[in-house]
Amino acid sequence: MKIIESIEKLRAEIRNWRENRQTVAFVPTMGNLHDGHLQLVERAKTVADRVVVSIFVNPLQFGVNEDFNQYPRTLQQDAEKLEVLQTDLLFYPQVAELYPRGMTDLTKVIVPNSLKETLCGRSRPGHFDGVVTVVNLLFQLVQPDKALFGLKDFQQFLVIQRMVADLHIPVEIIGVPTVRETDGLAMSSRNQYLNPEERQRASLLFQTLQTIQQQLLQGKTDTIALCAQAIVQLQQHDFKVDYVAIRRQQDLATCTSTDKSLIILVAARLGTTRLIDNLLCQL
Ligand code: PAF
């Protein structure tokens, strides 16, 4: 596996593949790779001739009081895991390589309000603009045929799909189901911030989603009451709940009684760690 830090070398490598008519699948990450990321890479290998993974902790998508500095950076271990999977190329740019003119006066991509002023976007202002700005930039550099994202970050997935549609970027976006620990906790690099006691309690998030899913499947229709009940239960276990919501899968709009493809989403803090998860529900 080649590890490349410069845009120039990345472009040369990809040009070479393209001249040989090879297709490219791309997995953008912020590193600290767990099985969820590795599933994306495994899947990427099945949909294209070449696989590029990027590791870039993108400062643009972190708020001032968020964990940019603390975010785990584990290049050595990540590279070893990618090597085992026979990844073709790891793109590992420094901040100055991607944003040579700084970040305050940068050309950015702006997510439509309908998608970003709700759920995580509401409590993390600027986050999704930062995500799509870097993903667009990476797409310009890698020019992949396909790009793979985890469905744990469902709002991110929709925001990226929408960007690709609105900007007519010729890349197919593939969503890959969430990978879970044995107790149901969705895999996330942030899980390692949890102390052992918090880690035990964290599986309640998935149990809460499952309970709501069962209630919906049993025909309960008062979505506001279901969410309110779930919030109280999580609060009883000392979660600081950001939201529990039942939305329409296709666009995260408030669902009506005619909607059949739903998604249940949760975001909550355990101690200082913010966790998110979701569960699809087909009525
Ligand atoms: O999901 C992530 O790891 C990041 O938000 C992404 C898509 C790599 C953009 O920095």
mmCIF file of C-alpha atoms and ligand atoms in Angstrom:
data_model
loop_
_atom_site.group_PDB
_atom_site.id
_atom_site.type_symbol
_atom_site.label_atom_id
_atom_site.label_comp_id
_atom_site.label_asym_id
_atom_site.label_seq_id
_atom_site.Cartn_x
_atom_site.Cartn_y
_atom_site.Cartn_z
ATOM 1 C CA MET A 1 0.000 0.000 0.000
ATOM 2 C CA LYS A 2 1.277 3.438 -0.905
ATOM 3 C CA ILE A 3 0.972 6.173 1.725
ATOM 4 C CA ILE A 4 0.840 9.517 -0.017
ATOM 5 C CA GLU A 5 0.769 12.925 1.632
ATOM 6 C CA SER A 6 0.909 15.256 -1.355
ATOM 7 C CA ILE A 7 -1.850 16.153 -3.790
ATOM 8 C CA GLU A 8 0.600 16.066 -6.671
ATOM 9 C CA LYS A 9 1.639 12.460 -6.008
ATOM 10 C CA LEU A 10 -1.956 11.395 -5.386
ATOM 11 C CA ARG A 11 -3.009 12.811 -8.739
ATOM 12 C CA ALA A 12 -0.105 11.128 -10.547
ATOM 13 C CA GLU A 13 -1.024 7.744 -9.067
ATOM 14 C CA ILE A 14 -4.699 8.068 -9.954
ATOM 15 C CA ARG A 15 -3.884 9.331 -13.463
ATOM 16 C CA ASN A 16 -1.846 6.174 -13.954
ATOM 17 C CA TRP A 17 -4.799 3.945 -12.922
ATOM 18 C CA ARG A 18 -7.151 5.900 -15.141
ATOM 19 C CA GLU A 19 -4.860 5.472 -18.146
ATOM 20 C CA ASN A 20 -5.189 1.741 -17.531
ATOM 21 C CA ARG A 21 -8.988 2.102 -17.418
ATOM 22 C CA GLN A 22 -9.204 1.087 -13.767
ATOM 23 C CA THR A 23 -12.142 2.192 -11.610
ATOM 24 C CA VAL A 24 -11.658 3.761 -8.185
ATOM 25 C CA ALA A 25 -13.617 3.397 -4.933
ATOM 26 C CA PHE A 26 -12.952 5.901 -2.168
ATOM 27 C CA VAL A 27 -13.396 5.670 1.613
ATOM 28 C CA PRO A 28 -12.869 9.044 3.334
ATOM 29 C CA THR A 29 -12.152 8.735 7.065
ATOM 30 C CA MET A 30 -10.696 10.651 9.979
ATOM 31 C CA GLY A 31 -8.605 7.634 10.963
ATOM 32 C CA ASN A 32 -8.565 5.650 14.209
ATOM 33 C CA LEU A 33 -10.001 2.861 12.134
ATOM 34 C CA HIS A 34 -12.363 0.321 13.691
ATOM 35 C CA ASP A 35 -14.335 -2.553 12.177
ATOM 36 C CA GLY A 36 -16.950 -0.122 10.872
ATOM 37 C CA HIS A 37 -14.332 1.579 8.685
ATOM 38 C CA LEU A 38 -12.839 -1.759 7.677
ATOM 39 C CA GLN A 39 -16.245 -2.941 6.451
ATOM 40 C CA LEU A 40 -16.323 0.129 4.197
ATOM 41 C CA VAL A 41 -12.945 -0.830 2.770
ATOM 42 C CA GLU A 42 -13.990 -4.477 2.306
ATOM 43 C CA ARG A 43 -17.095 -3.346 0.459
ATOM 44 C CA ALA A 44 -15.079 -0.838 -1.600
ATOM 45 C CA LYS A 45 -12.888 -3.670 -2.826
ATOM 46 C CA THR A 46 -15.933 -5.404 -4.298
ATOM 47 C CA VAL A 47 -17.140 -2.386 -6.306
ATOM 48 C CA ALA A 48 -13.990 -1.081 -8.061
ATOM 49 C CA ASP A 49 -10.529 -2.068 -9.277
ATOM 50 C CA ARG A 50 -8.675 0.243 -6.892
ATOM 51 C CA VAL A 51 -9.386 1.429 -3.354
ATOM 52 C CA VAL A 52 -8.242 4.748 -1.905
ATOM 53 C CA VAL A 53 -8.715 5.508 1.798
ATOM 54 C CA SER A 54 -8.081 9.005 3.162
ATOM 55 C CA ILE A 55 -7.260 9.861 6.751
ATOM 56 C CA PHE A 56 -7.722 13.523 7.544
ATOM 57 C CA VAL A 57 -8.990 14.959 10.818
ATOM 58 C CA ASN A 58 -10.791 17.883 9.249
ATOM 59 C CA PRO A 59 -10.610 20.990 11.472
ATOM 60 C CA LEU A 60 -13.419 22.636 9.491
ATOM 61 C CA GLN A 61 -16.059 20.248 10.834
ATOM 62 C CA PHE A 62 -15.275 20.674 14.548
ATOM 63 C CA GLY A 63 -16.873 23.436 16.639
ATOM 64 C CA VAL A 64 -14.673 25.560 18.934
ATOM 65 C CA ASN A 65 -15.529 23.530 22.028
ATOM 66 C CA GLU A 66 -15.397 20.137 20.320
ATOM 67 C CA ASP A 67 -12.760 17.400 20.353
ATOM 68 C CA PHE A 68 -10.511 18.338 17.392
ATOM 69 C CA ASN A 69 -7.323 18.314 19.498
ATOM 70 C CA GLN A 70 -8.323 15.239 21.468
ATOM 71 C CA TYR A 71 -9.461 13.215 18.409
ATOM 72 C CA PRO A 72 -7.371 9.993 18.353
ATOM 73 C CA ARG A 73 -4.645 9.997 15.705
ATOM 74 C CA THR A 74 -3.307 6.470 15.179
ATOM 75 C CA LEU A 75 -1.660 6.447 11.754
ATOM 76 C CA GLN A 76 0.649 3.489 12.377
ATOM 77 C CA GLN A 77 -2.113 1.104 13.499
ATOM 78 C CA ASP A 78 -4.486 2.406 10.814
ATOM 79 C CA ALA A 79 -1.919 1.822 8.067
ATOM 80 C CA GLU A 80 -1.329 -1.733 9.322
ATOM 81 C CA LYS A 81 -5.069 -2.509 9.215
ATOM 82 C CA LEU A 82 -5.392 -1.095 5.705
ATOM 83 C CA GLU A 83 -2.334 -3.024 4.580
ATOM 84 C CA VAL A 84 -3.943 -6.302 5.743
ATOM 85 C CA LEU A 85 -6.974 -5.487 3.578
ATOM 86 C CA GLN A 86 -4.700 -4.793 0.603
ATOM 87 C CA THR A 87 -5.845 -1.225 0.221
ATOM 88 C CA ASP A 88 -4.106 0.341 -2.774
ATOM 89 C CA LEU A 89 -3.497 3.837 -1.490
ATOM 90 C CA LEU A 90 -3.742 5.745 1.780
ATOM 91 C CA PHE A 91 -4.000 9.495 1.279
ATOM 92 C CA TYR A 92 -2.813 11.215 4.447
ATOM 93 C CA PRO A 93 -2.589 14.965 3.829
ATOM 94 C CA GLN A 94 -1.615 17.548 6.431
ATOM 95 C CA VAL A 95 -3.966 20.476 7.057
ATOM 96 C CA ALA A 96 -1.676 22.847 5.076
ATOM 97 C CA GLU A 97 -1.795 20.518 2.069
ATOM 98 C CA LEU A 98 -5.595 20.665 1.810
ATOM 99 C CA TYR A 99 -6.069 24.238 3.033
ATOM 100 C CA PRO A 100 -2.865 26.062 1.949
ATOM 101 C CA ARG A 101 -4.498 29.479 2.221
ATOM 102 C CA GLY A 102 -5.965 28.785 5.675
ATOM 103 C CA MET A 103 -9.572 28.137 6.647
ATOM 104 C CA THR A 104 -10.993 31.560 7.479
ATOM 105 C CA ASP A 105 -11.254 32.840 3.910
ATOM 106 C CA LEU A 106 -11.917 29.586 2.117
ATOM 107 C CA THR A 107 -14.340 28.680 -0.670
ATOM 108 C CA LYS A 108 -16.868 26.420 1.045
ATOM 109 C CA VAL A 109 -19.805 24.231 0.162
ATOM 110 C CA ILE A 110 -22.988 25.189 2.028
ATOM 111 C CA VAL A 111 -25.559 22.539 2.950
ATOM 112 C CA PRO A 112 -29.232 23.523 2.395
ATOM 113 C CA ASN A 113 -30.945 24.664 5.596
ATOM 114 C CA SER A 114 -33.632 21.987 5.321
ATOM 115 C CA LEU A 115 -30.960 19.324 5.880
ATOM 116 C CA LYS A 116 -28.635 21.013 8.328
ATOM 117 C CA GLU A 117 -30.892 22.933 10.693
ATOM 118 C CA THR A 118 -32.171 19.804 12.362
ATOM 119 C CA LEU A 119 -30.855 16.935 14.540
ATOM 120 C CA CYS A 120 -27.018 16.998 14.711
ATOM 121 C CA GLY A 121 -26.781 20.064 12.484
ATOM 122 C CA ARG A 122 -28.805 22.051 14.985
ATOM 123 C CA SER A 123 -26.504 21.326 17.895
ATOM 124 C CA ARG A 124 -23.305 21.445 15.809
ATOM 125 C CA PRO A 125 -23.519 24.682 13.770
ATOM 126 C CA GLY A 126 -21.100 24.674 10.834
ATOM 127 C CA HIS A 127 -20.402 20.945 11.163
ATOM 128 C CA PHE A 128 -22.070 19.732 7.969
ATOM 129 C CA ASP A 129 -20.734 22.648 5.897
ATOM 130 C CA GLY A 130 -17.276 21.573 7.092
ATOM 131 C CA VAL A 131 -17.985 17.949 6.171
ATOM 132 C CA VAL A 132 -19.235 18.627 2.641
ATOM 133 C CA THR A 133 -16.471 21.166 1.990
ATOM 134 C CA VAL A 134 -13.771 18.598 2.709
ATOM 135 C CA VAL A 135 -15.609 15.717 1.029
ATOM 136 C CA ASN A 136 -16.071 17.808 -2.117
ATOM 137 C CA LEU A 137 -12.377 18.739 -2.035
ATOM 138 C CA LEU A 138 -11.378 15.085 -1.615
ATOM 139 C CA PHE A 139 -13.714 14.073 -4.455
ATOM 140 C CA GLN A 140 -12.003 16.661 -6.708
ATOM 141 C CA LEU A 141 -8.622 15.142 -5.873
ATOM 142 C CA VAL A 142 -9.444 11.432 -5.948
ATOM 143 C CA GLN A 143 -12.144 11.608 -8.653
ATOM 144 C CA PRO A 144 -13.636 8.293 -7.522
ATOM 145 C CA ASP A 145 -16.333 6.351 -9.342
ATOM 146 C CA LYS A 146 -17.824 5.303 -6.011
ATOM 147 C CA ALA A 147 -17.514 6.558 -2.452
ATOM 148 C CA LEU A 148 -18.562 4.683 0.672
ATOM 149 C CA PHE A 149 -19.915 6.089 3.933
ATOM 150 C CA GLY A 150 -21.229 4.481 7.119
ATOM 151 C CA LEU A 151 -24.949 4.778 7.781
ATOM 152 C CA LYS A 152 -24.335 5.410 11.487
ATOM 153 C CA ASP A 153 -23.861 9.032 10.419
ATOM 154 C CA PHE A 154 -27.162 8.996 8.560
ATOM 155 C CA GLN A 155 -27.591 12.772 8.374
ATOM 156 C CA GLN A 156 -24.041 13.070 7.015
ATOM 157 C CA PHE A 157 -24.867 10.413 4.426
ATOM 158 C CA LEU A 158 -27.936 12.350 3.220
ATOM 159 C CA VAL A 159 -26.072 15.652 3.216
ATOM 160 C CA ILE A 160 -23.309 14.161 1.045
ATOM 161 C CA GLN A 161 -25.804 12.508 -1.304
ATOM 162 C CA ARG A 162 -27.511 15.859 -1.701
ATOM 163 C CA MET A 163 -24.230 17.690 -2.371
ATOM 164 C CA VAL A 164 -23.317 15.193 -5.071
ATOM 165 C CA ALA A 165 -26.746 15.616 -6.686
ATOM 166 C CA ASP A 166 -26.772 19.422 -6.470
ATOM 167 C CA LEU A 167 -23.181 19.845 -7.728
ATOM 168 C CA HIS A 168 -23.568 17.108 -10.380
ATOM 169 C CA ILE A 169 -20.497 15.275 -9.126
ATOM 170 C CA PRO A 170 -20.145 12.023 -11.072
ATOM 171 C CA VAL A 171 -19.709 9.686 -8.109
ATOM 172 C CA GLU A 172 -22.004 7.002 -6.754
ATOM 173 C CA ILE A 173 -22.515 7.259 -2.989
ATOM 174 C CA ILE A 174 -22.853 3.896 -1.244
ATOM 175 C CA GLY A 175 -24.164 3.641 2.328
ATOM 176 C CA VAL A 176 -22.876 0.746 4.439
ATOM 177 C CA PRO A 177 -24.833 -0.508 7.498
ATOM 178 C CA THR A 178 -23.611 0.300 10.998
ATOM 179 C CA VAL A 179 -21.268 -2.207 12.615
ATOM 180 C CA ARG A 180 -22.046 -2.876 16.291
ATOM 181 C CA GLU A 181 -20.246 -4.204 19.345
ATOM 182 C CA THR A 182 -21.720 -7.415 20.808
ATOM 183 C CA ASP A 183 -23.945 -5.411 23.204
ATOM 184 C CA GLY A 184 -25.318 -3.343 20.308
ATOM 185 C CA LEU A 185 -23.287 -0.160 20.749
ATOM 186 C CA ALA A 186 -22.540 1.335 17.329
ATOM 187 C CA MET A 187 -18.804 1.355 16.620
ATOM 188 C CA SER A 188 -17.304 4.817 16.786
ATOM 189 C CA SER A 189 -13.868 6.285 17.365
ATOM 190 C CA ARG A 190 -15.435 8.325 20.168
ATOM 191 C CA ASN A 191 -16.397 5.180 22.153
ATOM 192 C CA GLN A 192 -12.883 5.098 23.538
ATOM 193 C CA TYR A 193 -13.527 8.357 25.424
ATOM 194 C CA LEU A 194 -15.997 6.427 27.637
ATOM 195 C CA ASN A 195 -14.846 5.142 31.021
ATOM 196 C CA PRO A 196 -15.710 1.457 31.772
ATOM 197 C CA GLU A 197 -18.908 2.329 33.627
ATOM 198 C CA GLU A 198 -20.089 4.706 30.860
ATOM 199 C CA ARG A 199 -19.160 2.103 28.261
ATOM 200 C CA GLN A 200 -21.534 -0.384 29.944
ATOM 201 C CA ARG A 201 -24.364 2.125 30.059
ATOM 202 C CA ALA A 202 -23.788 3.176 26.420
ATOM 203 C CA SER A 203 -25.570 0.102 25.015
ATOM 204 C CA LEU A 204 -28.845 1.607 26.310
ATOM 205 C CA LEU A 205 -28.850 3.863 23.271
ATOM 206 C CA PHE A 206 -29.343 0.968 20.889
ATOM 207 C CA GLN A 207 -31.837 -0.706 23.246
ATOM 208 C CA THR A 208 -33.850 2.522 23.237
ATOM 209 C CA LEU A 209 -33.902 2.563 19.436
ATOM 210 C CA GLN A 210 -35.004 -1.067 19.372
ATOM 211 C CA THR A 211 -37.823 -0.389 21.853
ATOM 212 C CA ILE A 212 -39.154 2.471 19.709
ATOM 213 C CA GLN A 213 -38.868 0.316 16.591
ATOM 214 C CA GLN A 214 -40.958 -2.423 18.247
ATOM 215 C CA GLN A 215 -43.554 0.097 19.370
ATOM 216 C CA LEU A 216 -43.854 1.494 15.840
ATOM 217 C CA LEU A 217 -44.147 -2.005 14.385
ATOM 218 C CA GLN A 218 -46.880 -2.779 16.941
ATOM 219 C CA GLY A 219 -48.868 0.078 15.443
ATOM 220 C CA LYS A 220 -48.206 2.871 17.945
ATOM 221 C CA THR A 221 -48.519 6.134 16.062
ATOM 222 C CA ASP A 222 -47.892 8.875 18.609
ATOM 223 C CA THR A 223 -44.264 9.458 17.644
ATOM 224 C CA ILE A 224 -43.915 12.479 19.939
ATOM 225 C CA ALA A 225 -44.970 10.422 22.967
ATOM 226 C CA LEU A 226 -42.650 7.542 22.019
ATOM 227 C CA CYS A 227 -39.676 9.894 21.789
ATOM 228 C CA ALA A 228 -40.612 11.707 25.005
ATOM 229 C CA GLN A 229 -40.769 8.366 26.879
ATOM 230 C CA ALA A 230 -37.391 7.340 25.491
ATOM 231 C CA ILE A 231 -35.823 10.659 26.524
ATOM 232 C CA VAL A 232 -37.058 10.204 30.112
ATOM 233 C CA GLN A 233 -35.631 6.670 30.241
ATOM 234 C CA LEU A 234 -32.241 7.794 28.971
ATOM 235 C CA GLN A 235 -32.214 10.719 31.398
ATOM 236 C CA GLN A 236 -32.914 8.290 34.247
ATOM 237 C CA HIS A 237 -29.599 6.647 33.317
ATOM 238 C CA ASP A 238 -27.803 9.996 33.318
ATOM 239 C CA PHE A 239 -27.664 10.547 29.578
ATOM 240 C CA LYS A 240 -27.845 14.206 28.541
ATOM 241 C CA VAL A 241 -30.139 13.797 25.588
ATOM 242 C CA ASP A 242 -29.709 16.042 22.560
ATOM 243 C CA TYR A 243 -32.564 14.439 20.615
ATOM 244 C CA VAL A 244 -34.589 11.292 20.097
ATOM 245 C CA ALA A 245 -36.520 11.609 16.850
ATOM 246 C CA ILE A 246 -38.573 9.576 14.408
ATOM 247 C CA ARG A 247 -38.249 10.956 10.891
ATOM 248 C CA ARG A 248 -38.837 10.166 7.253
ATOM 249 C CA GLN A 249 -35.873 8.171 5.940
ATOM 250 C CA GLN A 250 -35.555 9.893 2.595
ATOM 251 C CA ASP A 251 -35.035 13.467 3.852
ATOM 252 C CA LEU A 252 -35.290 13.465 7.655
ATOM 253 C CA ALA A 253 -38.495 15.515 7.477
ATOM 254 C CA THR A 254 -41.097 15.127 10.244
ATOM 255 C CA CYS A 255 -43.060 11.991 9.391
ATOM 256 C CA THR A 256 -46.776 11.816 8.757
ATOM 257 C CA SER A 257 -49.158 8.859 9.157
ATOM 258 C CA THR A 258 -48.712 7.927 5.469
ATOM 259 C CA ASP A 259 -44.910 7.539 5.709
ATOM 260 C CA LYS A 260 -43.758 3.929 5.812
ATOM 261 C CA SER A 261 -39.962 4.253 5.574
ATOM 262 C CA LEU A 262 -38.904 5.752 8.873
ATOM 263 C CA ILE A 263 -35.700 6.217 10.799
ATOM 264 C CA ILE A 264 -35.323 6.539 14.558
ATOM 265 C CA LEU A 265 -32.370 8.683 15.580
ATOM 266 C CA VAL A 266 -30.705 9.480 18.867
ATOM 267 C CA ALA A 267 -27.888 11.743 20.050
ATOM 268 C CA ALA A 268 -26.914 11.938 23.695
ATOM 269 C CA ARG A 269 -23.970 12.687 25.900
ATOM 270 C CA LEU A 270 -22.542 10.271 28.441
ATOM 271 C CA GLY A 271 -20.211 12.327 30.597
ATOM 272 C CA THR A 272 -18.422 14.458 28.030
ATOM 273 C CA THR A 273 -18.799 12.009 25.135
ATOM 274 C CA ARG A 274 -21.404 12.697 22.472
ATOM 275 C CA LEU A 275 -22.772 9.500 20.922
ATOM 276 C CA ILE A 276 -25.177 9.094 17.999
ATOM 277 C CA ASP A 277 -27.037 6.122 16.589
ATOM 278 C CA ASN A 278 -30.049 5.299 14.432
ATOM 279 C CA LEU A 279 -32.275 2.425 13.362
ATOM 280 C CA LEU A 280 -34.310 2.117 10.191
ATOM 281 C CA CYS A 281 -37.947 1.104 10.529
ATOM 282 C CA GLN A 282 -40.069 -0.111 7.635
ATOM 283 C CA LEU A 283 -43.799 -0.131 8.450
HETATM 284 O O1 PAF B 1 -17.386 10.530 8.822
HETATM 285 C C1 PAF B 1 -16.227 10.989 8.862
HETATM 286 O O2 PAF B 1 -15.273 10.329 9.304
HETATM 287 C C2 PAF B 1 -15.976 12.399 8.366
HETATM 288 O O3 PAF B 1 -17.047 13.229 8.651
HETATM 289 C C3 PAF B 1 -15.600 12.470 6.874
HETATM 290 C C4 PAF B 1 -16.719 11.989 5.999
HETATM 291 C C5 PAF B 1 -14.359 11.637 6.620
HETATM 292 C C6 PAF B 1 -15.290 13.916 6.484
HETATM 293 O O4 PAF B 1 -14.241 14.440 7.222
#
